[in-house]
PDB file of C-alpha atoms and ligand atoms in Angstrom:
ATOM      1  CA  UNK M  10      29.432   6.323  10.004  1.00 71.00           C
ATOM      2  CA  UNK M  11      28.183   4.338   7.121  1.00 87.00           C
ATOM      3  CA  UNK M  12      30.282   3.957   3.866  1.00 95.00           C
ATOM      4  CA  UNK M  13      30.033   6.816   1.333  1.00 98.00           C
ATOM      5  CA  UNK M  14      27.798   5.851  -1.281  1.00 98.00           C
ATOM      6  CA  UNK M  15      28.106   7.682  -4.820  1.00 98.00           C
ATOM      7  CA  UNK M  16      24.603   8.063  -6.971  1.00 98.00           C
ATOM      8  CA  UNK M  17      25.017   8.922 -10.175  1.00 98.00           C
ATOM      9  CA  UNK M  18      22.027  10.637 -11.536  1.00 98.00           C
ATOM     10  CA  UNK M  19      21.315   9.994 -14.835  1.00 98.00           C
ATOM     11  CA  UNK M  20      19.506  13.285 -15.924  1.00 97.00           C
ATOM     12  CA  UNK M  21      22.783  14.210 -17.500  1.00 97.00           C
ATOM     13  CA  UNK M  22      23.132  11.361 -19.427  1.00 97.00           C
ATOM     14  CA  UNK M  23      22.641  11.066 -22.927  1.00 97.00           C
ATOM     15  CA  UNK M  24      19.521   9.711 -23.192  1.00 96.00           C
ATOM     16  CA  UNK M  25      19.811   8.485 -27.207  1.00 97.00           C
ATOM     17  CA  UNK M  26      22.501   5.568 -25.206  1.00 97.00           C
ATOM     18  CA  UNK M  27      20.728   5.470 -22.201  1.00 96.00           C
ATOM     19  CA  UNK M  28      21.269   1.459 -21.299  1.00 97.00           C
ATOM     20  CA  UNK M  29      24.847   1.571 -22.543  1.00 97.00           C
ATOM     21  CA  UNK M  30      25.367   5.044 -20.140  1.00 98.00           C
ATOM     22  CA  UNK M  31      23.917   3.395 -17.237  1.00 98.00           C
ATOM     23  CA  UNK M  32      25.843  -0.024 -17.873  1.00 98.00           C
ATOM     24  CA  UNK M  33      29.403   2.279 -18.309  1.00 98.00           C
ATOM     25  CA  UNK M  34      28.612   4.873 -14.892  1.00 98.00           C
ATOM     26  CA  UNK M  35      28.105   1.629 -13.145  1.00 98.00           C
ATOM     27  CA  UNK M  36      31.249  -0.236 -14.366  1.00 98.00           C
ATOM     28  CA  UNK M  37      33.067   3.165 -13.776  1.00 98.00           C
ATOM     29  CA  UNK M  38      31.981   2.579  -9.862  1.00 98.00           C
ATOM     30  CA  UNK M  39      28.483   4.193  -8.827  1.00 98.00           C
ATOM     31  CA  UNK M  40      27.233   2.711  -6.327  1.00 98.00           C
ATOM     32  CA  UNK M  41      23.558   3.870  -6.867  1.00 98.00           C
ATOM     33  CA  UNK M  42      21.725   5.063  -9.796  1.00 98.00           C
ATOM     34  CA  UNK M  43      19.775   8.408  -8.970  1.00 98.00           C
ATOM     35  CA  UNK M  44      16.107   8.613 -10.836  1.00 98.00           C
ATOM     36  CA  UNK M  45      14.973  12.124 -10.987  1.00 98.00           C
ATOM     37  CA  UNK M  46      11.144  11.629 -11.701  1.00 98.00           C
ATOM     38  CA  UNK M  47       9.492  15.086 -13.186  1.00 98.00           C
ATOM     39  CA  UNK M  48       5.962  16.152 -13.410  1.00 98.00           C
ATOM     40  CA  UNK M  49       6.368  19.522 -15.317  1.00 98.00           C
ATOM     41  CA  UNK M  50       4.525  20.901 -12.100  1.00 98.00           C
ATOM     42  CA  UNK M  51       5.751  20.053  -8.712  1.00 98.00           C
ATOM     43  CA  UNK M  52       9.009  21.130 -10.290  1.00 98.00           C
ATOM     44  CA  UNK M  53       9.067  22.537 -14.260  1.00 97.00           C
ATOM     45  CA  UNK M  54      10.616  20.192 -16.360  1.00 97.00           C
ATOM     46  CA  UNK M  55       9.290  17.151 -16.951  1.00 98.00           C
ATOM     47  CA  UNK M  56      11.863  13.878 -16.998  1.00 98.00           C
ATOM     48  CA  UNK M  57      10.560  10.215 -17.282  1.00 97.00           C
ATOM     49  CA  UNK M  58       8.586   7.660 -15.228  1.00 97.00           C
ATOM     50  CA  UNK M  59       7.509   4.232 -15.230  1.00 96.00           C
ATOM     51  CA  UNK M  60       7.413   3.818 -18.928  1.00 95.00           C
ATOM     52  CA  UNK M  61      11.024   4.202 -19.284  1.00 95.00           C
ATOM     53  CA  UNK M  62      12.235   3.214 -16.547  1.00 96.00           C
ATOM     54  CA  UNK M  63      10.779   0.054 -16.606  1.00 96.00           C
ATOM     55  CA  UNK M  64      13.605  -1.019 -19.258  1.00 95.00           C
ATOM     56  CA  UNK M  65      16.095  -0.811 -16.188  1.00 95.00           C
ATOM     57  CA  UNK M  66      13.838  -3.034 -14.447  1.00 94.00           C
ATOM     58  CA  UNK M  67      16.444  -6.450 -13.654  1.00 92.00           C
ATOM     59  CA  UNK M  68      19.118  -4.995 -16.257  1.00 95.00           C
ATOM     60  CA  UNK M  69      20.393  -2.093 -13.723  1.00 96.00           C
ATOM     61  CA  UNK M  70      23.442  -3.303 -12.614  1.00 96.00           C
ATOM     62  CA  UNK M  71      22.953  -0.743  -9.203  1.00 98.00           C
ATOM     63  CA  UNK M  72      20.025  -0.052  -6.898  1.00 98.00           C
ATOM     64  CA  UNK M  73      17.733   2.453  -7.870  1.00 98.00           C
ATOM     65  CA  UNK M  74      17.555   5.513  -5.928  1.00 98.00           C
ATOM     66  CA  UNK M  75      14.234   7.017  -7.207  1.00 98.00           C
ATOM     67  CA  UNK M  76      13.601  11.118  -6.703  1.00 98.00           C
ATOM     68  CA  UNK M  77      10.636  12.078  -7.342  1.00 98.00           C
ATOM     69  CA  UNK M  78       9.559  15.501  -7.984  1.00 98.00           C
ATOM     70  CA  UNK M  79       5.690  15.324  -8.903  1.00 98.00           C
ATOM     71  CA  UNK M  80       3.123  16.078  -7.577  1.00 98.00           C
ATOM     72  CA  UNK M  81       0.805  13.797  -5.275  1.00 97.00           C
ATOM     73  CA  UNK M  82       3.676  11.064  -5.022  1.00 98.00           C
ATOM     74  CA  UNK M  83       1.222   8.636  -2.586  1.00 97.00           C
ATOM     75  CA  UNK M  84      -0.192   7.599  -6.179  1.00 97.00           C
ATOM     76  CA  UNK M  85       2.817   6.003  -7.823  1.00 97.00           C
ATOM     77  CA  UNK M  86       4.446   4.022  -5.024  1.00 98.00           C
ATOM     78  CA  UNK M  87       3.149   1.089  -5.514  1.00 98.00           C
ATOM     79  CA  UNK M  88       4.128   1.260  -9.862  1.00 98.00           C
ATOM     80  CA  UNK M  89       7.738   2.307  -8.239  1.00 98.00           C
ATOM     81  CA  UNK M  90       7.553  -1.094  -6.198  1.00 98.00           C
ATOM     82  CA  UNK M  91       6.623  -3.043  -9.526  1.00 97.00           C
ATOM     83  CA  UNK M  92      10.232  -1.752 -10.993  1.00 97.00           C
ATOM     84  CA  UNK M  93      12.502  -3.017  -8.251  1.00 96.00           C
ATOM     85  CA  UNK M  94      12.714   0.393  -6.875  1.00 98.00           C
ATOM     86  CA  UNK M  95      15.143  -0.093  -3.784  1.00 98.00           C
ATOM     87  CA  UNK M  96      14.900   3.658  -1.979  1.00 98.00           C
ATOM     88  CA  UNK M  97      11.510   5.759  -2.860  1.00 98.00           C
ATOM     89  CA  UNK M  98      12.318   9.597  -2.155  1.00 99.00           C
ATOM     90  CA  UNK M  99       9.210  11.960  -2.158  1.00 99.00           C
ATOM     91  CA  UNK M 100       9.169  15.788  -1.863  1.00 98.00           C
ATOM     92  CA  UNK M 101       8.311  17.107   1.840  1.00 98.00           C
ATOM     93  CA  UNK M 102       5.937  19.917   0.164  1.00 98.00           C
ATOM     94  CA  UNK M 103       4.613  17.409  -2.052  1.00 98.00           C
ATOM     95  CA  UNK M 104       3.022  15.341   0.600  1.00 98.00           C
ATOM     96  CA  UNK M 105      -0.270  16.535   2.708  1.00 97.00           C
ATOM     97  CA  UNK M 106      -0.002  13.907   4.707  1.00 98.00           C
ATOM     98  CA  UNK M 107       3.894  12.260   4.694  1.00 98.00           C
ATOM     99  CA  UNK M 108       3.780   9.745   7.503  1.00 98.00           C
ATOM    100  CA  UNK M 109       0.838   8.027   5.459  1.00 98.00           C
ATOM    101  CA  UNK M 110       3.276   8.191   2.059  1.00 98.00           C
ATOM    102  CA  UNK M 111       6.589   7.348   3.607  1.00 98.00           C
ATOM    103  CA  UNK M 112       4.644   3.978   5.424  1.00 98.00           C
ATOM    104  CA  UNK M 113       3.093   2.983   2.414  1.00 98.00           C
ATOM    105  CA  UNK M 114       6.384   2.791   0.306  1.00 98.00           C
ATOM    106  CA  UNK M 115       8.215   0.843   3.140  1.00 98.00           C
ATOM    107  CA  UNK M 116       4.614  -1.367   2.784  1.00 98.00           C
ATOM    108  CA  UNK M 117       5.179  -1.722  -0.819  1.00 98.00           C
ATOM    109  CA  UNK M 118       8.794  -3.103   0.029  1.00 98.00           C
ATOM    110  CA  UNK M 119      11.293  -0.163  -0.598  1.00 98.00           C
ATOM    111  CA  UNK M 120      12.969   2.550   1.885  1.00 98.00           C
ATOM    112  CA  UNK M 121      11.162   5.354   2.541  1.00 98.00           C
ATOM    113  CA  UNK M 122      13.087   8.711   1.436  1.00 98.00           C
ATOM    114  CA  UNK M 123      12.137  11.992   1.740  1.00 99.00           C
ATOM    115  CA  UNK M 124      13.618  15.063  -0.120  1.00 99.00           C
ATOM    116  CA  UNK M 125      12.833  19.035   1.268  1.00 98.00           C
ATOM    117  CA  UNK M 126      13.835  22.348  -1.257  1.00 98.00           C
ATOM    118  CA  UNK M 127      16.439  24.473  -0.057  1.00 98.00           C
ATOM    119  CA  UNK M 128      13.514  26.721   1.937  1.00 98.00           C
ATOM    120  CA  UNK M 129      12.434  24.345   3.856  1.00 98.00           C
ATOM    121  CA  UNK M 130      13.319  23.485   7.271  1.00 98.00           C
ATOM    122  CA  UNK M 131      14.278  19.794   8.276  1.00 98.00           C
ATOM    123  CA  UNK M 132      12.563  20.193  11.784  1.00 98.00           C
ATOM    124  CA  UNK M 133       9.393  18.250   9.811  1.00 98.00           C
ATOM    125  CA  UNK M 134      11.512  15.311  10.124  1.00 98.00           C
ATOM    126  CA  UNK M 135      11.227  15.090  14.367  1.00 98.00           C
ATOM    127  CA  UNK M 136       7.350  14.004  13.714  1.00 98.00           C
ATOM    128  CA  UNK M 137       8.657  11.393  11.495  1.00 98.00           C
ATOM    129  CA  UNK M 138      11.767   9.666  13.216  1.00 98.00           C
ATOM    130  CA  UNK M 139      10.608   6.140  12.863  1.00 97.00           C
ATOM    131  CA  UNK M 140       9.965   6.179   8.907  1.00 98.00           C
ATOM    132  CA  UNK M 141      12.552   7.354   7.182  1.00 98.00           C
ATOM    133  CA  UNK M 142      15.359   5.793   5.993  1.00 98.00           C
ATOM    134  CA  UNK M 143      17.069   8.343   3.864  1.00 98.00           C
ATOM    135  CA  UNK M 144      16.630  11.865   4.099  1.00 98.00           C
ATOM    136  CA  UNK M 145      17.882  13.629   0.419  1.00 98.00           C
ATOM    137  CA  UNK M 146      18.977  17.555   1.171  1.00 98.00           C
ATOM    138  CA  UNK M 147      17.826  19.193  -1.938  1.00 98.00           C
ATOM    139  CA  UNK M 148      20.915  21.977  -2.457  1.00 98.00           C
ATOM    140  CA  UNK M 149      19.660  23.621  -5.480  1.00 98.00           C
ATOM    141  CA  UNK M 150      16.047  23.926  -6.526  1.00 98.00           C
ATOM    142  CA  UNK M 151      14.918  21.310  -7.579  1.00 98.00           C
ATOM    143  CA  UNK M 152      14.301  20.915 -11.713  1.00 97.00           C
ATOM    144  CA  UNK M 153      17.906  20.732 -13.508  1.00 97.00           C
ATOM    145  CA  UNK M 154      20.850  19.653 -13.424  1.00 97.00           C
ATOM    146  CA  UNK M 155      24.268  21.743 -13.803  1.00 97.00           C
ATOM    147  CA  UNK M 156      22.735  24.029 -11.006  1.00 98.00           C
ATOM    148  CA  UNK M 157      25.139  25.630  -8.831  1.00 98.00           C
ATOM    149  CA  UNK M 158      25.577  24.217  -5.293  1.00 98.00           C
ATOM    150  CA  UNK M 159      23.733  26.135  -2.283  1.00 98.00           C
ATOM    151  CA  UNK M 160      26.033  26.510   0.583  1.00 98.00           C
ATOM    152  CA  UNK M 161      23.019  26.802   3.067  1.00 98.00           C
ATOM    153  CA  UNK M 162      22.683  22.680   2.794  1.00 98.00           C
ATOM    154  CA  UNK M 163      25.512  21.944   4.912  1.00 98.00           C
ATOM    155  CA  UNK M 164      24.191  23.411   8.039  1.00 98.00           C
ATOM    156  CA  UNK M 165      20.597  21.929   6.829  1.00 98.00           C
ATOM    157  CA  UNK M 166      22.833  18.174   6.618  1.00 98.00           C
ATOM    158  CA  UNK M 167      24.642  18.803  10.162  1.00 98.00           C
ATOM    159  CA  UNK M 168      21.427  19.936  11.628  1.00 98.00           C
ATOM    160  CA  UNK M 169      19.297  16.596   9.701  1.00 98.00           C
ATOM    161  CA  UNK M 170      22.390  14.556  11.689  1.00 98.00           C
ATOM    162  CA  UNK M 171      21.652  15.943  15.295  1.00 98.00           C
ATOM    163  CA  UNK M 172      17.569  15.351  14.343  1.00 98.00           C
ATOM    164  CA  UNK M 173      18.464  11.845  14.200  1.00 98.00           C
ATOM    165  CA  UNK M 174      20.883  11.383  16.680  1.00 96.00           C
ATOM    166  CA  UNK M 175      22.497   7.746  16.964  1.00 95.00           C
ATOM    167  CA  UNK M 176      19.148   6.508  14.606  1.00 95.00           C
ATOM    168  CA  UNK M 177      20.851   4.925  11.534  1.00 93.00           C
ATOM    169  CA  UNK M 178      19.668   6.799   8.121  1.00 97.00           C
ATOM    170  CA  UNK M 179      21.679   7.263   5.118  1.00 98.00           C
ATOM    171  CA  UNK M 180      21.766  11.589   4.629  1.00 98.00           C
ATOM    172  CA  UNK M 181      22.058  12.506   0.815  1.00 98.00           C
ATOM    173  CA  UNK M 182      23.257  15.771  -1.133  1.00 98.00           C
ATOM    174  CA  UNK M 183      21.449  16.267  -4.394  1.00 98.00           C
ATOM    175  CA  UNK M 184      22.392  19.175  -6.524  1.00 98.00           C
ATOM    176  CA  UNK M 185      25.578  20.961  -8.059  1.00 98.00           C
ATOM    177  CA  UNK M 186      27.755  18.724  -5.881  1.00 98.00           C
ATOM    178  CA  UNK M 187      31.463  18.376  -7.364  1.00 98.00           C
ATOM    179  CA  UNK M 188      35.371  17.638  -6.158  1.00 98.00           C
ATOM    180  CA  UNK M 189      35.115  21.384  -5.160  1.00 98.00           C
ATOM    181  CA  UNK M 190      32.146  20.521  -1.906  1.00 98.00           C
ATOM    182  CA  UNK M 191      32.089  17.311  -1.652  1.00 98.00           C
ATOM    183  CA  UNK M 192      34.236  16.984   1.246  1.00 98.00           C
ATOM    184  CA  UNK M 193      32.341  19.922   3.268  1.00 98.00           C
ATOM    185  CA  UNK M 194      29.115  17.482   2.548  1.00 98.00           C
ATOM    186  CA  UNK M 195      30.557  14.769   4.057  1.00 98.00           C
ATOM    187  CA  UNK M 196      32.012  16.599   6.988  1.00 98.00           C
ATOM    188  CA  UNK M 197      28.806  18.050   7.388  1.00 98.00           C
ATOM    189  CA  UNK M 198      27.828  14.785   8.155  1.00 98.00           C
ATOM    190  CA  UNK M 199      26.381  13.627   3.951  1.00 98.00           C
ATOM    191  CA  UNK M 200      26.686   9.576   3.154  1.00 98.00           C
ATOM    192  CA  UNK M 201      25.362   9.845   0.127  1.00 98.00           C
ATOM    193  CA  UNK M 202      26.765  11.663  -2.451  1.00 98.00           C
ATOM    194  CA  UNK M 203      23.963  12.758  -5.920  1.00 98.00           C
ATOM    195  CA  UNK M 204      25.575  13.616  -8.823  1.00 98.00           C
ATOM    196  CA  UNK M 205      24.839  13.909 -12.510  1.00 98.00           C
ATOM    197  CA  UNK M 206      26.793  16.825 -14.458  1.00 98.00           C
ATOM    198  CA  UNK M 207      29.721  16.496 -12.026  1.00 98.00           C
ATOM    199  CA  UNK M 208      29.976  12.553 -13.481  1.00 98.00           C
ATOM    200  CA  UNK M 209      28.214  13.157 -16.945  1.00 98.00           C
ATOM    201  CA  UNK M 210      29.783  16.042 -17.708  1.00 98.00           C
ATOM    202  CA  UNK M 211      32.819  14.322 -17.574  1.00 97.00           C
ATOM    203  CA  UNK M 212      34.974  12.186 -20.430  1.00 97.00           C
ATOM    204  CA  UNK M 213      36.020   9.694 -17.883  1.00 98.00           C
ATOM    205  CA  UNK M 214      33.158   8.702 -15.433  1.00 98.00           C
ATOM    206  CA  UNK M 215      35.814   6.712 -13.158  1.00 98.00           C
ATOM    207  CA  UNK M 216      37.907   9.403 -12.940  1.00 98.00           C
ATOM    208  CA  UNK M 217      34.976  11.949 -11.958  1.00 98.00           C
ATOM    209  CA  UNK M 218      33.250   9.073  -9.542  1.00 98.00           C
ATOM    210  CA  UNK M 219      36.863   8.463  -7.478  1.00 98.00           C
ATOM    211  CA  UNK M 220      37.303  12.406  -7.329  1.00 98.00           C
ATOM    212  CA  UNK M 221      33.941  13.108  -5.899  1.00 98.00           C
ATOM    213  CA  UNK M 222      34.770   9.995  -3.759  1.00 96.00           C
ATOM    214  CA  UNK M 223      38.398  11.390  -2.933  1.00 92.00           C
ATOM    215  CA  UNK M 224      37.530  14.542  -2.198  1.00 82.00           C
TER     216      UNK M 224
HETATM  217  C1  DX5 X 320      17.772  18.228  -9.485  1.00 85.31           C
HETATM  218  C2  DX5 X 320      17.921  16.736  -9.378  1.00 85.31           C
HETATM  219  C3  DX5 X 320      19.327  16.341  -9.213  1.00 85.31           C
HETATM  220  C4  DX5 X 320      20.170  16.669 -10.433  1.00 85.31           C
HETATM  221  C5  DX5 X 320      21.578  16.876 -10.022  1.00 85.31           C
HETATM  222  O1  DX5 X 320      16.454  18.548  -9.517  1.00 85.31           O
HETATM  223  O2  DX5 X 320      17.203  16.247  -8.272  1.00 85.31           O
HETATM  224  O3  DX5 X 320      19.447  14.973  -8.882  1.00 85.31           O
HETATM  225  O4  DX5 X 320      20.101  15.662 -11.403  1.00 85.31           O
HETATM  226  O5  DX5 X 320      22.283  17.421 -11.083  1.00 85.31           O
HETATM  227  P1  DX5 X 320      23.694  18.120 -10.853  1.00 85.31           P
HETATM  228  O6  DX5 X 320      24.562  17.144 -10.149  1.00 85.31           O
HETATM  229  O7  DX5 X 320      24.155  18.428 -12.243  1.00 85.31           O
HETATM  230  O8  DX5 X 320      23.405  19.334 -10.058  1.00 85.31           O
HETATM  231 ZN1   ZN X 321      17.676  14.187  -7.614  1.00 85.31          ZN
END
């Protein structure tokens, strides 16, 4: 089993501080930052893209562990490259044709992620063994944070485990995950744990990053 790895999504922070909230979640001991990219259509809010997150490019003290939720994803890997990206996560539904998408972004350099809504079934991902290298269980739609958790995503997470057999993939949970579930994620078989009101939400991000990594 790989090493838990804590992403701390920044769609809770506040955005007025952003450098100085990324700089103190790191220090406080993320291991990832979580990007949740937002068309207003694929999902309805709308976040930020390239043109802000290009200020994190070489200052991020972290990887960047990109989500997008927009539509047509195919079209931005290669700006996503151009940023450092280190995983690119696309939307199953988003994608017509997702062995073309999740081969281009390991092309362009990064790992290939892919993300599926709480609807959708993981079987997809037995037609695309060999090119993924993370596989993000949404378990809330998709949108906003402070959601509350879906239960449903830790048979979806045992279930993306057994898909994959031995095959070495990082699994992540993304959406109302706290103290409270963590620990039935990572039983479930979850290495990757997405967070961003759980750790935002929070006075002391150290103190909310070791719980969710306690728990
Ligand atoms: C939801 C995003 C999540 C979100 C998590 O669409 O993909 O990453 O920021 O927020 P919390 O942890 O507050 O549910
Ligand atoms: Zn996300």
């Amino acid at each position: 089993m790989n090493q838990l790895l804590i992403s701390a999504s920044i769609l809770s922070a506040d955005f007025w501080r952003l450098g100085e909230e990324v700089q103190a979640v790191c220090q406080a001991g993320a291991d990832l930052l979580h990007l949740d990219v937002m068309d207003g259509h694929f999902v309805p809010n709308l976040s930020f893209g390239p043109p802000v997150l290009q200020h994190l490019k070489g200052r991020a003290p972290r990887p960047l562990d990109v989500h997008t939720m927009i539509e047509n994803p195919g079209e931005v890997v290669q700006a996503y490259a151009e940023l450092g990206t280190w995983t690119l996560t696309v939307q199953v539904e988003a994608c017509l044709h997702l062995q073309r998408v999740l081969s281009s972004i390991r092309e362009a350099g990064m790992r290939a992620g892919v993300a599926m809504n709480p609807h959708t079934s993981p079987e997809f991902l037995k037609y695309v063994l060999d090119d993924v290298d993370y596989v993000l269980v949404m378990s809330v739609n998709p949108g906003f944070s402070g959601q509350a958790f879906l239960p449903s995503a830790l048979d979806k997470i045992r279930r993306v485990r057994e898909i994959f057999g031995p095959r070495s993939i990082r699994v992540g949970v993304d959406g109302g995950v706290n103290p409270t579930n963590a620990a039935r994620c990572v039983a479930a078989g979850a290495d990757v744990l997405i967070a961003a009101s759980a750790i935002f939400g929070r006075p002391d991000y150290a103190a909310a990053i070791r719980d969710l990594r306690g728990a």
